[in-house]
Amino acid sequence: MKVFQGKLMQYILKNAVRTVQYRSFTNVLSGPFNYVDGSKVTPVDFEDNIVVIQPSTGKRLCCVPASGSKDVNHAVLAAKLAFKEWSRQSNTQRGRLLLSAGKKIRDNLEYISQVEVNNNGKPIWEARVDIASCADAFEYFGGIIGSLTGQHVPFQGNSFAIVSREPLGVVGGIGAWNFPLQTCSWKVAPALACGNTMVFKPSPLTPLTAIILAELLEEVGFPKGAFNVIQGGAATGNALCSHPSVAKVSFTGSVDTGVKVMKAAADGIKKVTLELGGKSPIIIFDDADMENSVKATLMGNFLSQGAVCSNGTRVFVHEKIASSFLDCLIEATKKLKIGDPFKEDTTVGATISNDHARKVLRYIENAKKSGAVVAYGGEIVTLPPPLNEGIYISPCILTNCNDTMQVVKEEVFGAVLSFLTFSSEEEVIERANNTKFGLAGAVFTRDIQRAMRVIRQLEAGTIWINNYNIYPPEVPFGGYKFSGLGRENGTAVLEHYTQQKTVYMEAGNVDCGPLYQK
Ligand code: NAD
C-alpha cells in the first residue's frame, strides 16, 4: 500500500536525509525482540528460532525467537492491565499522544526507513514514503479522535437515552511483510486512539520496525502495556487469535490465513478485520491519457517488487490503443533500475525470500506453458557482491494472456503484469469483476460519464479514476468479496475499534401496567 501524493513525495525526498539519526541499527538487531509492558523481553517458552534475512544480500540479519502461548498470555495480560488506565483517558488526551507519536516517527523517518529496507529489501525512497504514511496515520487519528462522540436521543417526558462509543479492550494485530510498519501503524493508530490496547505480531520475515515503534510510543508517553509486540509465525498468531482476553483481531495477510484467523476468532465470538489479497483490474480506455496511464500502471504493478495487495495486475487495455500502450509500457519498464535498495536511484529492490522468489518464478513458468508470452523481464538478475546472494527479479510483462490462466486469476504477489485487451465497456466490466477478489481497481478515461458508469459497476473497495495506489489515511481502505472484511483508515475504521453502549435514563416513574398493584 502506498500514499503517493506529489507534494508529499517531494517533501520526503528533500527532507529525509536531514532527519535525526540517533539510533543504532545494531541495537534493534541485538534483541530481545518482544516488547511487552514497556520493556524488551526474551520469550520464556519460545517455540522456534526465526532466522531473519537481509533480502538485498541474502545474508542473515538476526535470529528472532518465536513466542509460545505463555508469552502471548503475558503480553495480553499486560495490555489488559494497561487498558484500565488508557481507556479512561479522554479522547483528546489520547489524541495528543498520537500526534506526538506522528512527529516522533517523522523525526526518525530516515532511521526507520533504513531498518525497513534492511529487513524488506524495497528501495529506500519507497520505504520513506511508507514510513511517512505511518506518521500520517498517527496524525490523522490523533487529530480526529477528540470529535468522536455518541448520541443523545430524547423520549417522552424528560427521559432520554445516550448511546456512547466504548473501546473493545485488547486488540490482537497481525501484520504482513510487504509493508511491515505500515500494516502495523494502520492498526495501532486507530485502535489506540479509540482507547483499546494492542498486542501486535509482525510477519516473521520482517520483525524489526514494530519494535522501534513500541519504543517511540513509550518515549512520547504512551503507558506501558498499551502497545506490545510479540514475535513468531503461525503458532504465535493462532495463540493470539485464540486468547480469551483478546476482544478483536485485526489481520493483514493472505486469504488462506485470513480464513484460519476468522475461524479461530469465531470460537471466541471475537470481532475481526481482515485485509487480504487482491487481483485488481486497471482498465484503460482508448481516450485515456497515455503517459498517465503508463505511469499509473507502473505504480500499480512494480512498486515493492510487486508485493502490494492492491496492485492492478490485470491490465485491460482497449484494443485500439493496445499496441502503442504496450510499447510505451515496455519502454518505461526497461528504464526501471534494479539494484541496491539503499541507492537513491534504485527502483526495483530485492525479493523478500528464496521461497517467495521461487513462487513468483513458478507463476511465470506456468504462464508460459499455458501460452503467455514474456514481453519483458521475469528473470533473475545477478548483481555484483555484496548483492550477489540477494534475489532480484526483473519486472515482468506477460502478453497473450487470457482470463482463464492461473497467472491472471491468482494473486502472484510479485512484479508480474498480465496484459489483456478488450473491445467494449460491457465486456471489460464483466471480465474485471470475474474474480473472487475485490480489493481495488482503476479506470483510465477522459470521459467522466463513462468513468462514473464503470466505477459504479466495479466490485471493489477502492477505485481510482485516472490514478493508482493512492491511500490517504482520511479515506477507508478494505476489500469486497475475498479481499476482506471491515475497513482501515477514514472515520469508518472507528466503527471497527469501538462498540456502542445504550444507556436509557428514566426521568419519571416506572410504568409496568397491571404488573404492580399498590
Ligand atoms: P500470510 O497470510 O502468509 O501471513 C500474514 C501474517 O499471518 C503473518 O504475520 C503470519 O505469521 C501470520 N499467520 C500465519 N498463519 C497464521 C495463523 N494460523 N493464525 C494467525 N496468524 C497467522 O501473508 P504474508 O505473506 O505475510 O502477506 C502477503 C499477503 O498479505 C498477500 O496476500 C497480500 O495481498 C496481503 N496483504 C493485504 C493487505 C491489505 O491491506 N489488504 C496489505 C498487505 C498485504
Coordinates of C-alpha atoms and ligand atoms in Angstrom, one line a residue:
M1 CA 0.0 0.0 0.0
K2 CA 1.2 3.4 -0.8
V3 CA 0.5 7.0 -0.4
F4 CA 1.8 8.8 -3.5
Q5 CA 0.9 12.4 -3.4
G6 CA 3.3 14.5 -5.4
K7 CA 3.9 17.2 -2.8
L8 CA 4.3 14.7 0.0
M9 CA 6.8 12.8 -2.0
Q10 CA 8.9 15.8 -2.9
Y11 CA 8.9 16.9 0.7
I12 CA 10.1 13.5 1.9
L13 CA 12.8 13.2 -0.6
K14 CA 14.1 16.7 0.2
N15 CA 13.9 16.3 4.0
A16 CA 14.5 12.7 4.7
V17 CA 18.3 12.9 4.8
R18 CA 18.1 15.8 7.3
T19 CA 16.1 13.9 9.9
V20 CA 17.5 12.8 13.2
Q21 CA 19.5 9.6 13.1
Y22 CA 20.5 9.0 16.7
R23 CA 19.6 5.3 17.0
S24 CA 21.9 2.5 16.3
F25 CA 20.9 -0.2 13.9
T26 CA 22.8 -2.9 15.8
N27 CA 20.6 -2.0 18.8
V28 CA 17.4 -3.3 17.0
L29 CA 19.3 -6.4 15.8
S30 CA 20.6 -7.5 19.1
G31 CA 17.2 -8.1 20.7
P32 CA 15.4 -9.0 22.8
F33 CA 12.7 -8.8 20.1
N34 CA 9.5 -8.9 22.1
Y35 CA 8.3 -5.7 23.6
V36 CA 5.9 -6.3 26.5
D37 CA 4.8 -4.0 29.3
G38 CA 7.3 -1.3 28.4
S39 CA 10.4 -3.5 28.1
K40 CA 12.2 -5.6 25.5
V41 CA 11.9 -9.1 26.8
T42 CA 13.1 -12.6 25.8
P43 CA 10.3 -15.2 25.4
V44 CA 10.0 -17.7 28.2
D45 CA 8.5 -20.6 26.2
F46 CA 9.9 -19.9 22.8
E47 CA 8.8 -22.2 20.0
D48 CA 11.5 -21.8 17.4
N49 CA 14.2 -19.6 16.2
I50 CA 13.4 -17.5 13.1
V51 CA 16.4 -16.6 11.0
V52 CA 15.8 -13.1 9.6
I53 CA 17.4 -12.4 6.2
Q54 CA 18.6 -9.2 4.7
P55 CA 16.9 -9.6 1.3
S56 CA 19.4 -7.3 -0.5
T57 CA 22.4 -9.5 0.3
G58 CA 20.8 -12.8 1.3
K59 CA 22.8 -12.6 4.5
R60 CA 21.5 -13.3 8.0
L61 CA 20.4 -10.2 9.8
C62 CA 19.5 -11.7 13.2
C63 CA 17.8 -14.6 14.8
V64 CA 14.4 -14.0 16.5
P65 CA 12.9 -16.4 18.9
A66 CA 9.2 -17.2 18.2
S67 CA 7.0 -16.8 21.2
G68 CA 4.9 -19.5 22.7
S69 CA 1.5 -19.3 24.3
K70 CA 2.9 -18.2 27.7
D71 CA 4.5 -15.2 26.1
V72 CA 1.3 -14.4 24.2
N73 CA -0.5 -14.6 27.5
H74 CA 2.0 -12.4 29.2
A75 CA 1.6 -9.7 26.5
V76 CA -2.2 -9.9 26.5
L77 CA -2.3 -9.6 30.3
A78 CA 0.0 -6.5 30.1
A79 CA -2.3 -5.0 27.5
K80 CA -5.4 -5.8 29.6
L81 CA -3.9 -4.1 32.6
A82 CA -2.9 -1.0 30.5
F83 CA -6.4 -0.9 29.1
K84 CA -7.8 0.2 32.5
E85 CA -5.8 3.4 32.5
W86 CA -5.7 4.0 28.8
S87 CA -9.4 3.6 28.1
R88 CA -10.2 6.1 30.9
Q89 CA -8.2 9.0 29.3
S90 CA -10.2 11.4 27.3
N91 CA -10.2 11.2 23.5
T92 CA -8.4 14.5 23.4
Q93 CA -5.6 13.3 25.8
R94 CA -5.1 10.2 23.7
G95 CA -5.2 12.2 20.5
R96 CA -2.4 14.5 21.9
L97 CA -0.1 11.5 22.4
L98 CA -0.9 10.1 18.9
L99 CA 0.1 13.5 17.4
S100 CA 3.4 13.3 19.3
A101 CA 3.9 9.8 18.0
G102 CA 3.4 11.1 14.5
K103 CA 6.1 13.7 15.0
K104 CA 8.4 11.2 16.6
I105 CA 8.1 8.9 13.6
R106 CA 8.9 11.8 11.3
D107 CA 11.9 12.8 13.4
N108 CA 13.2 9.2 13.0
L109 CA 11.9 8.7 9.4
E110 CA 15.3 8.1 7.9
Y111 CA 16.4 5.6 10.6
I112 CA 13.2 3.6 10.5
S113 CA 13.2 3.6 6.6
Q114 CA 16.7 2.2 6.7
V115 CA 15.7 -0.6 9.0
E116 CA 12.7 -1.3 6.8
V117 CA 15.0 -1.6 3.7
N118 CA 17.4 -3.8 5.6
N119 CA 14.6 -6.1 6.6
N120 CA 12.3 -6.0 3.5
G121 CA 14.6 -5.2 0.5
K122 CA 12.4 -2.5 -1.0
P123 CA 14.1 0.7 -2.4
I124 CA 14.9 3.4 0.2
W125 CA 12.7 6.1 -1.5
E126 CA 9.7 3.8 -1.2
A127 CA 10.4 2.9 2.4
R128 CA 10.5 6.7 3.2
V129 CA 7.0 7.1 1.6
D130 CA 5.8 4.1 3.7
I131 CA 7.1 5.4 7.0
A132 CA 5.7 8.9 6.3
S133 CA 2.3 7.2 5.8
C134 CA 2.7 5.7 9.2
A135 CA 3.2 9.2 10.7
D136 CA 0.2 10.3 8.6
A137 CA -2.0 7.7 10.3
F138 CA -1.0 8.7 13.8
E139 CA -1.5 12.4 13.0
Y140 CA -4.8 11.8 11.3
F141 CA -6.3 9.7 14.1
G142 CA -4.7 12.0 16.7
G143 CA -6.4 14.9 15.0
I144 CA -9.9 13.4 14.7
I145 CA -10.3 11.3 17.8
G146 CA -11.4 14.2 20.0
S147 CA -14.5 14.6 17.9
L148 CA -15.6 11.0 18.4
T149 CA -18.9 11.4 20.2
G150 CA -22.1 9.4 20.8
Q151 CA -25.8 10.2 20.5
H152 CA -28.4 11.8 22.7
V153 CA -31.9 10.5 22.0
P154 CA -34.9 12.3 23.8
F155 CA -38.1 10.4 24.7
Q156 CA -41.5 11.3 26.1
G157 CA -41.3 13.4 29.3
N158 CA -37.7 14.1 30.3
S159 CA -36.4 10.6 29.7
F160 CA -33.7 10.1 27.2
A161 CA -31.0 7.7 26.1
I162 CA -27.4 8.2 25.4
V163 CA -25.5 6.0 23.0
S164 CA -21.8 6.0 23.8
R165 CA -18.9 4.6 21.9
E166 CA -16.6 2.5 24.0
P167 CA -13.3 0.7 23.2
L168 CA -13.3 -3.0 22.8
G169 CA -10.4 -3.9 25.1
V170 CA -7.3 -5.8 23.9
V171 CA -6.9 -6.0 20.2
G172 CA -4.6 -8.6 18.6
G173 CA -2.9 -7.2 15.5
I174 CA -1.2 -9.4 12.9
G175 CA 0.9 -7.9 10.1
A176 CA 2.3 -8.8 6.7
W177 CA 5.9 -8.5 5.4
N178 CA 5.3 -6.3 2.4
F179 CA 4.6 -3.1 4.3
P180 CA 5.9 -4.0 7.8
L181 CA 5.4 -0.8 9.7
Q182 CA 2.5 0.5 7.6
T183 CA 0.3 -2.6 8.1
C184 CA 1.2 -2.2 11.8
S185 CA 0.5 1.6 12.1
W186 CA -2.8 1.4 10.3
K187 CA -4.0 -0.9 13.1
V188 CA -2.2 0.6 16.1
A189 CA -3.1 4.3 15.5
P190 CA -6.9 3.9 15.3
A191 CA -7.1 1.1 17.9
L192 CA -5.2 3.1 20.5
A193 CA -7.0 6.4 19.5
C194 CA -10.3 4.7 20.4
G195 CA -9.0 3.6 23.8
N196 CA -8.0 0.0 23.1
T197 CA -4.6 -1.5 23.8
M198 CA -2.8 -3.9 21.4
V199 CA -0.6 -6.9 21.1
F200 CA 0.9 -6.9 17.7
K201 CA 2.6 -9.8 15.9
P202 CA 4.7 -8.8 12.9
S203 CA 5.4 -11.1 10.0
P204 CA 8.3 -13.4 11.0
L205 CA 10.1 -12.2 7.8
T206 CA 10.0 -8.5 9.0
P207 CA 10.0 -8.3 12.8
L208 CA 12.1 -5.2 13.3
T209 CA 10.3 -1.9 12.8
A210 CA 7.4 -2.7 15.1
I211 CA 9.9 -2.9 18.0
I212 CA 11.1 0.6 17.1
L213 CA 7.5 1.9 17.0
A214 CA 6.9 0.4 20.5
E215 CA 10.0 2.2 21.8
L216 CA 8.9 5.5 20.2
L217 CA 5.4 5.3 21.6
E218 CA 6.7 4.8 25.1
E219 CA 9.1 7.7 24.7
V220 CA 6.3 10.1 23.9
G221 CA 4.3 9.0 26.9
F222 CA 2.0 6.0 26.0
P223 CA 1.5 3.9 29.1
K224 CA 3.4 0.7 29.5
G225 CA 1.5 -2.2 28.0
A226 CA -0.6 0.0 25.7
F227 CA 1.3 -1.4 22.7
N228 CA 3.1 -4.7 22.9
V229 CA 5.0 -6.7 20.2
I230 CA 5.4 -10.4 20.2
Q231 CA 7.4 -12.3 17.5
G232 CA 6.6 -15.5 15.8
G233 CA 4.8 -17.3 13.0
A234 CA 1.6 -19.2 12.6
A235 CA 1.5 -20.8 16.0
T236 CA 2.1 -17.5 17.8
G237 CA -0.5 -15.8 15.6
N238 CA -3.0 -18.5 16.3
A239 CA -2.4 -18.3 20.1
L240 CA -3.1 -14.6 19.9
C241 CA -6.3 -15.1 17.9
S242 CA -7.5 -17.7 20.4
H243 CA -6.6 -15.9 23.6
P244 CA -9.8 -15.4 25.6
S245 CA -8.9 -11.9 26.7
V246 CA -8.4 -10.6 23.1
A247 CA -11.6 -8.9 22.1
K248 CA -10.8 -8.3 18.4
V249 CA -8.3 -9.4 15.8
S250 CA -7.1 -7.1 13.1
F251 CA -5.3 -9.1 10.4
T252 CA -3.4 -8.3 7.2
G253 CA -2.2 -11.2 5.1
S254 CA -3.3 -13.8 2.6
V255 CA -6.8 -15.1 2.1
D256 CA -5.8 -18.6 3.3
T257 CA -4.5 -17.3 6.6
G258 CA -7.4 -14.9 6.9
V259 CA -9.8 -17.8 6.9
K260 CA -7.9 -19.5 9.7
V261 CA -7.8 -16.3 11.7
M262 CA -11.6 -15.8 11.3
K263 CA -12.2 -19.4 12.4
A264 CA -10.0 -19.0 15.5
A265 CA -11.8 -15.7 16.3
A266 CA -15.2 -17.3 15.8
D267 CA -14.7 -19.7 18.7
G268 CA -14.4 -16.7 21.0
I269 CA -17.0 -14.5 19.2
K270 CA -14.2 -12.0 18.6
K271 CA -14.6 -9.2 16.1
V272 CA -12.3 -9.3 13.1
T273 CA -11.0 -7.0 10.5
L274 CA -9.4 -8.8 7.6
E275 CA -7.2 -7.0 5.0
L276 CA -6.5 -9.7 2.4
G277 CA -5.1 -10.2 -1.1
G278 CA -6.3 -9.0 -4.5
K279 CA -6.1 -9.4 -8.2
S280 CA -7.2 -5.9 -9.2
P281 CA -8.0 -4.6 -12.7
I282 CA -6.7 -1.5 -14.3
I283 CA -9.0 -0.6 -17.2
I284 CA -7.5 1.8 -19.9
F285 CA -10.0 3.1 -22.5
D286 CA -8.9 4.4 -25.9
D287 CA -9.3 8.1 -24.9
A288 CA -7.1 7.8 -21.8
D289 CA -4.0 10.0 -21.3
M290 CA -1.3 7.6 -22.4
E291 CA 1.5 8.9 -20.2
N292 CA -0.5 9.0 -17.1
S293 CA -1.9 5.5 -17.8
V294 CA 1.6 4.1 -18.2
K295 CA 2.9 5.9 -15.0
A296 CA -0.1 4.5 -13.0
T297 CA 0.4 1.0 -14.5
L298 CA 4.0 1.1 -13.3
M299 CA 2.8 2.2 -9.8
G300 CA 0.1 -0.4 -9.8
N301 CA 2.5 -3.3 -10.6
F302 CA 6.1 -2.7 -9.9
L303 CA 6.4 -1.0 -6.5
S304 CA 7.8 -3.1 -3.7
Q305 CA 8.9 -5.8 -6.1
G306 CA 5.2 -6.2 -7.0
A307 CA 4.3 -7.2 -3.4
V308 CA 1.4 -4.8 -3.0
C309 CA -2.0 -6.1 -2.1
S310 CA -3.9 -3.6 -4.2
N311 CA -1.8 -4.0 -7.3
G312 CA -3.6 -3.8 -10.6
T313 CA -2.0 -6.9 -12.1
R314 CA -4.8 -7.4 -14.7
V315 CA -4.2 -4.6 -17.1
F316 CA -7.1 -4.3 -19.6
V317 CA -6.3 -2.0 -22.5
H318 CA -8.7 -1.1 -25.2
E319 CA -7.7 -2.9 -28.5
K320 CA -7.5 0.4 -30.4
I321 CA -4.5 1.6 -28.3
A322 CA -3.2 -1.8 -27.1
S323 CA -0.1 -1.9 -29.3
S324 CA 1.0 1.7 -28.7
F325 CA 0.3 1.4 -24.9
L326 CA 2.3 -1.8 -24.7
D327 CA 5.3 -0.2 -26.5
C328 CA 5.2 2.7 -24.1
L329 CA 4.8 0.4 -21.1
I330 CA 7.8 -1.8 -22.1
E331 CA 9.9 1.3 -22.8
A332 CA 9.1 2.7 -19.3
T333 CA 9.7 -0.7 -17.6
K334 CA 13.1 -1.0 -19.3
K335 CA 14.1 2.2 -17.5
L336 CA 13.4 0.8 -14.0
K337 CA 16.7 0.3 -12.2
I338 CA 17.3 -3.0 -10.5
G339 CA 19.9 -2.6 -7.8
D340 CA 21.0 -1.9 -4.3
P341 CA 17.8 -0.8 -2.4
F342 CA 19.9 1.7 -0.5
K343 CA 20.8 3.6 -3.7
E344 CA 18.6 6.6 -4.3
D345 CA 18.1 5.8 -8.0
T346 CA 17.1 2.2 -7.5
T347 CA 13.5 1.4 -8.4
V348 CA 13.4 -2.4 -8.1
G349 CA 14.8 -3.9 -5.0
A350 CA 15.3 -7.4 -3.7
T351 CA 12.7 -10.2 -3.3
I352 CA 11.9 -10.9 0.3
S353 CA 13.0 -14.6 0.3
N354 CA 14.1 -17.6 -1.8
D355 CA 10.8 -19.2 -1.2
H356 CA 8.9 -16.2 -2.4
A357 CA 11.1 -15.8 -5.5
R358 CA 10.6 -19.4 -6.4
K359 CA 6.8 -18.9 -6.1
V360 CA 6.9 -15.8 -8.4
L361 CA 9.1 -17.5 -11.0
R362 CA 6.8 -20.6 -10.9
Y363 CA 3.9 -18.4 -11.9
I364 CA 5.8 -17.0 -14.8
E365 CA 6.9 -20.5 -16.0
N366 CA 3.3 -21.8 -15.7
A367 CA 2.0 -18.8 -17.6
K368 CA 4.5 -19.5 -20.4
K369 CA 3.4 -23.1 -20.5
S370 CA -0.2 -22.1 -20.9
G371 CA 0.6 -19.8 -23.8
A372 CA 1.5 -16.4 -22.3
V373 CA 4.5 -14.6 -23.9
V374 CA 7.1 -12.8 -21.8
A375 CA 7.2 -9.4 -23.5
Y376 CA 9.7 -8.1 -20.9
G377 CA 11.6 -9.3 -17.8
G378 CA 10.6 -12.1 -15.5
E379 CA 14.2 -13.2 -15.0
I380 CA 16.7 -13.4 -12.1
V381 CA 19.2 -10.6 -12.3
T382 CA 22.5 -11.3 -10.6
L383 CA 24.1 -8.2 -9.1
P384 CA 27.8 -7.8 -8.1
P385 CA 28.9 -8.5 -4.5
P386 CA 27.8 -7.9 -1.8
L387 CA 24.3 -8.2 -3.5
N388 CA 25.1 -11.4 -5.4
E389 CA 23.2 -13.6 -2.9
G390 CA 20.1 -11.4 -2.9
I391 CA 17.4 -12.3 -5.3
Y392 CA 16.5 -9.7 -7.9
I393 CA 13.8 -10.4 -10.4
S394 CA 13.2 -8.1 -13.4
P395 CA 9.6 -6.7 -13.6
C396 CA 7.7 -9.0 -15.9
I397 CA 5.1 -8.1 -18.6
L398 CA 3.1 -11.0 -19.9
T399 CA 1.2 -10.7 -23.2
N400 CA -1.0 -13.2 -25.0
C401 CA -2.8 -13.7 -21.7
N402 CA -6.4 -14.8 -21.2
D403 CA -8.8 -14.7 -18.3
T404 CA -8.6 -18.5 -17.5
M405 CA -4.8 -18.6 -17.0
Q406 CA -3.6 -19.2 -13.4
V407 CA -1.4 -16.1 -13.5
V408 CA -4.5 -14.0 -14.4
K409 CA -6.7 -15.5 -11.8
E410 CA -4.4 -15.8 -8.7
E411 CA -2.5 -13.3 -6.7
V412 CA 1.2 -13.6 -7.6
F413 CA 2.4 -11.0 -5.1
G414 CA 5.4 -10.3 -7.4
A415 CA 6.1 -7.9 -10.3
V416 CA 4.2 -9.9 -12.9
L417 CA 1.7 -7.9 -15.0
S418 CA -0.8 -9.6 -17.2
F419 CA -1.6 -7.6 -20.3
L420 CA -5.1 -8.1 -21.6
T421 CA -7.1 -6.4 -24.3
F422 CA -10.9 -5.6 -24.6
S423 CA -13.2 -4.1 -27.1
S424 CA -16.3 -2.9 -25.2
E425 CA -17.2 -1.3 -21.9
E426 CA -19.7 -4.1 -21.0
E427 CA -17.2 -6.8 -21.8
V428 CA -14.4 -5.2 -19.7
I429 CA -16.7 -4.7 -16.7
E430 CA -17.8 -8.3 -16.7
R431 CA -14.2 -9.5 -17.0
A432 CA -12.9 -7.1 -14.4
N433 CA -15.4 -8.4 -11.9
N434 CA -14.8 -12.1 -12.8
T435 CA -12.6 -12.7 -9.8
K436 CA -13.1 -13.8 -6.2
F437 CA -11.2 -10.7 -5.1
G438 CA -12.4 -7.2 -4.7
L439 CA -9.7 -5.0 -3.2
A440 CA -9.2 -2.3 -5.8
G441 CA -9.3 -1.2 -9.4
A442 CA -8.9 1.7 -11.7
V443 CA -10.4 3.3 -14.8
F444 CA -8.5 5.5 -17.2
T445 CA -10.6 7.7 -19.5
R446 CA -11.2 11.4 -20.2
D447 CA -14.9 10.7 -20.4
I448 CA -16.3 11.5 -17.0
Q449 CA -19.7 9.9 -17.7
R450 CA -18.1 6.7 -18.7
A451 CA -15.8 6.8 -15.7
M452 CA -18.8 7.1 -13.3
R453 CA -20.8 4.4 -15.2
V454 CA -17.9 2.0 -14.9
I455 CA -16.9 2.6 -11.3
R456 CA -20.5 2.1 -10.2
Q457 CA -20.3 -1.4 -11.5
L458 CA -16.9 -2.5 -10.4
E459 CA -16.9 -4.8 -7.3
A460 CA -14.0 -3.4 -5.2
G461 CA -13.4 -1.5 -2.0
T462 CA -11.3 1.2 -3.6
I463 CA -11.4 2.5 -7.2
W464 CA -9.2 5.2 -8.7
I465 CA -10.1 7.3 -11.7
N466 CA -7.0 8.2 -13.6
N467 CA -4.5 7.2 -10.9
Y468 CA -3.4 4.2 -8.9
N469 CA -2.3 3.1 -5.4
I470 CA -3.1 6.3 -3.5
Y471 CA -4.2 5.8 0.1
P472 CA -4.6 8.9 2.2
P473 CA -5.5 8.0 5.8
E474 CA -8.6 10.2 5.5
V475 CA -10.5 7.6 3.4
P476 CA -11.4 4.0 4.2
F477 CA -9.5 1.1 2.7
G478 CA -10.6 -2.5 2.5
G479 CA -12.0 -5.2 0.3
Y480 CA -15.1 -6.6 -1.2
K481 CA -15.6 -10.3 -1.6
F482 CA -12.5 -12.5 -0.6
S483 CA -10.3 -9.4 -0.2
G484 CA -11.5 -8.7 3.3
L485 CA -13.9 -7.7 6.0
G486 CA -14.1 -4.3 7.6
R487 CA -12.1 -1.2 6.8
E488 CA -8.9 0.5 7.8
N489 CA -8.5 4.3 7.8
G490 CA -11.0 7.0 7.4
T491 CA -13.7 7.5 10.1
A492 CA -15.1 4.1 9.0
V493 CA -12.4 2.4 11.0
L494 CA -13.6 3.9 14.3
E495 CA -16.7 1.7 14.0
H496 CA -14.4 -1.3 14.0
Y497 CA -12.5 -0.4 17.1
T498 CA -15.4 0.7 19.2
Q499 CA -18.7 -0.8 20.4
Q500 CA -21.9 1.1 21.3
K501 CA -23.4 1.2 24.7
T502 CA -27.0 2.4 25.0
V503 CA -27.9 3.9 28.4
Y504 CA -31.6 4.6 29.0
M505 CA -32.3 7.4 31.6
E506 CA -35.8 7.3 33.2
A507 CA -36.9 10.8 34.3
G508 CA -40.3 9.7 35.6
N509 CA -41.8 6.7 37.4
V510 CA -41.6 3.1 36.3
D511 CA -44.8 2.3 34.4
C512 CA -45.3 -1.5 34.4
G513 CA -49.0 -1.6 33.8
P514 CA -51.0 -4.1 35.9
L515 CA -47.9 -6.0 36.9
Y516 CA -47.6 -3.9 40.0
Q517 CA -50.6 -3.3 42.3
K518 CA -50.3 -1.0 45.3
Ligands
NAD1 P1 0.4 -14.5 5.3 O1 -1.0 -14.8 5.3 O2 1.4 -15.6 5.0 O3 0.9 -14.0 6.8 C1 0.3 -12.9 7.4 C2 0.5 -13.0 8.9 O4 -0.2 -14.0 9.4 C3 2.0 -13.2 9.3 O5 2.3 -12.4 10.4 C4 1.9 -14.7 9.7 O6 2.9 -15.1 10.6 C5 0.6 -14.8 10.3 N1 0.0 -16.1 10.4 C6 0.2 -17.2 9.6 N2 -0.6 -18.2 10.0 C7 -1.4 -17.8 11.0 C8 -2.4 -18.4 11.7 N3 -2.8 -19.6 11.5 N4 -3.0 -17.6 12.7 C9 -2.7 -16.3 12.9 N5 -1.7 -15.7 12.2 C10 -1.0 -16.4 11.2 O7 0.7 -13.3 4.4 P2 2.0 -12.6 4.0 O8 2.8 -13.4 3.0 O9 2.7 -12.1 5.2 O10 1.5 -11.3 3.3 C11 1.1 -11.3 1.9 C12 -0.4 -11.3 1.8 O11 -0.9 -10.2 2.5 C13 -0.9 -11.1 0.4 O12 -2.0 -11.9 0.1 C14 -1.3 -9.6 0.4 O13 -2.2 -9.3 -0.6 C15 -1.8 -9.4 1.7 N6 -1.8 -8.0 2.1 C16 -3.0 -7.4 2.2 C17 -3.1 -6.0 2.6 C18 -4.4 -5.3 2.6 O14 -4.4 -4.2 3.2 N7 -5.5 -5.8 2.0 C19 -1.9 -5.4 2.8 C20 -0.7 -6.0 2.7 C21 -0.7 -7.4 2.4

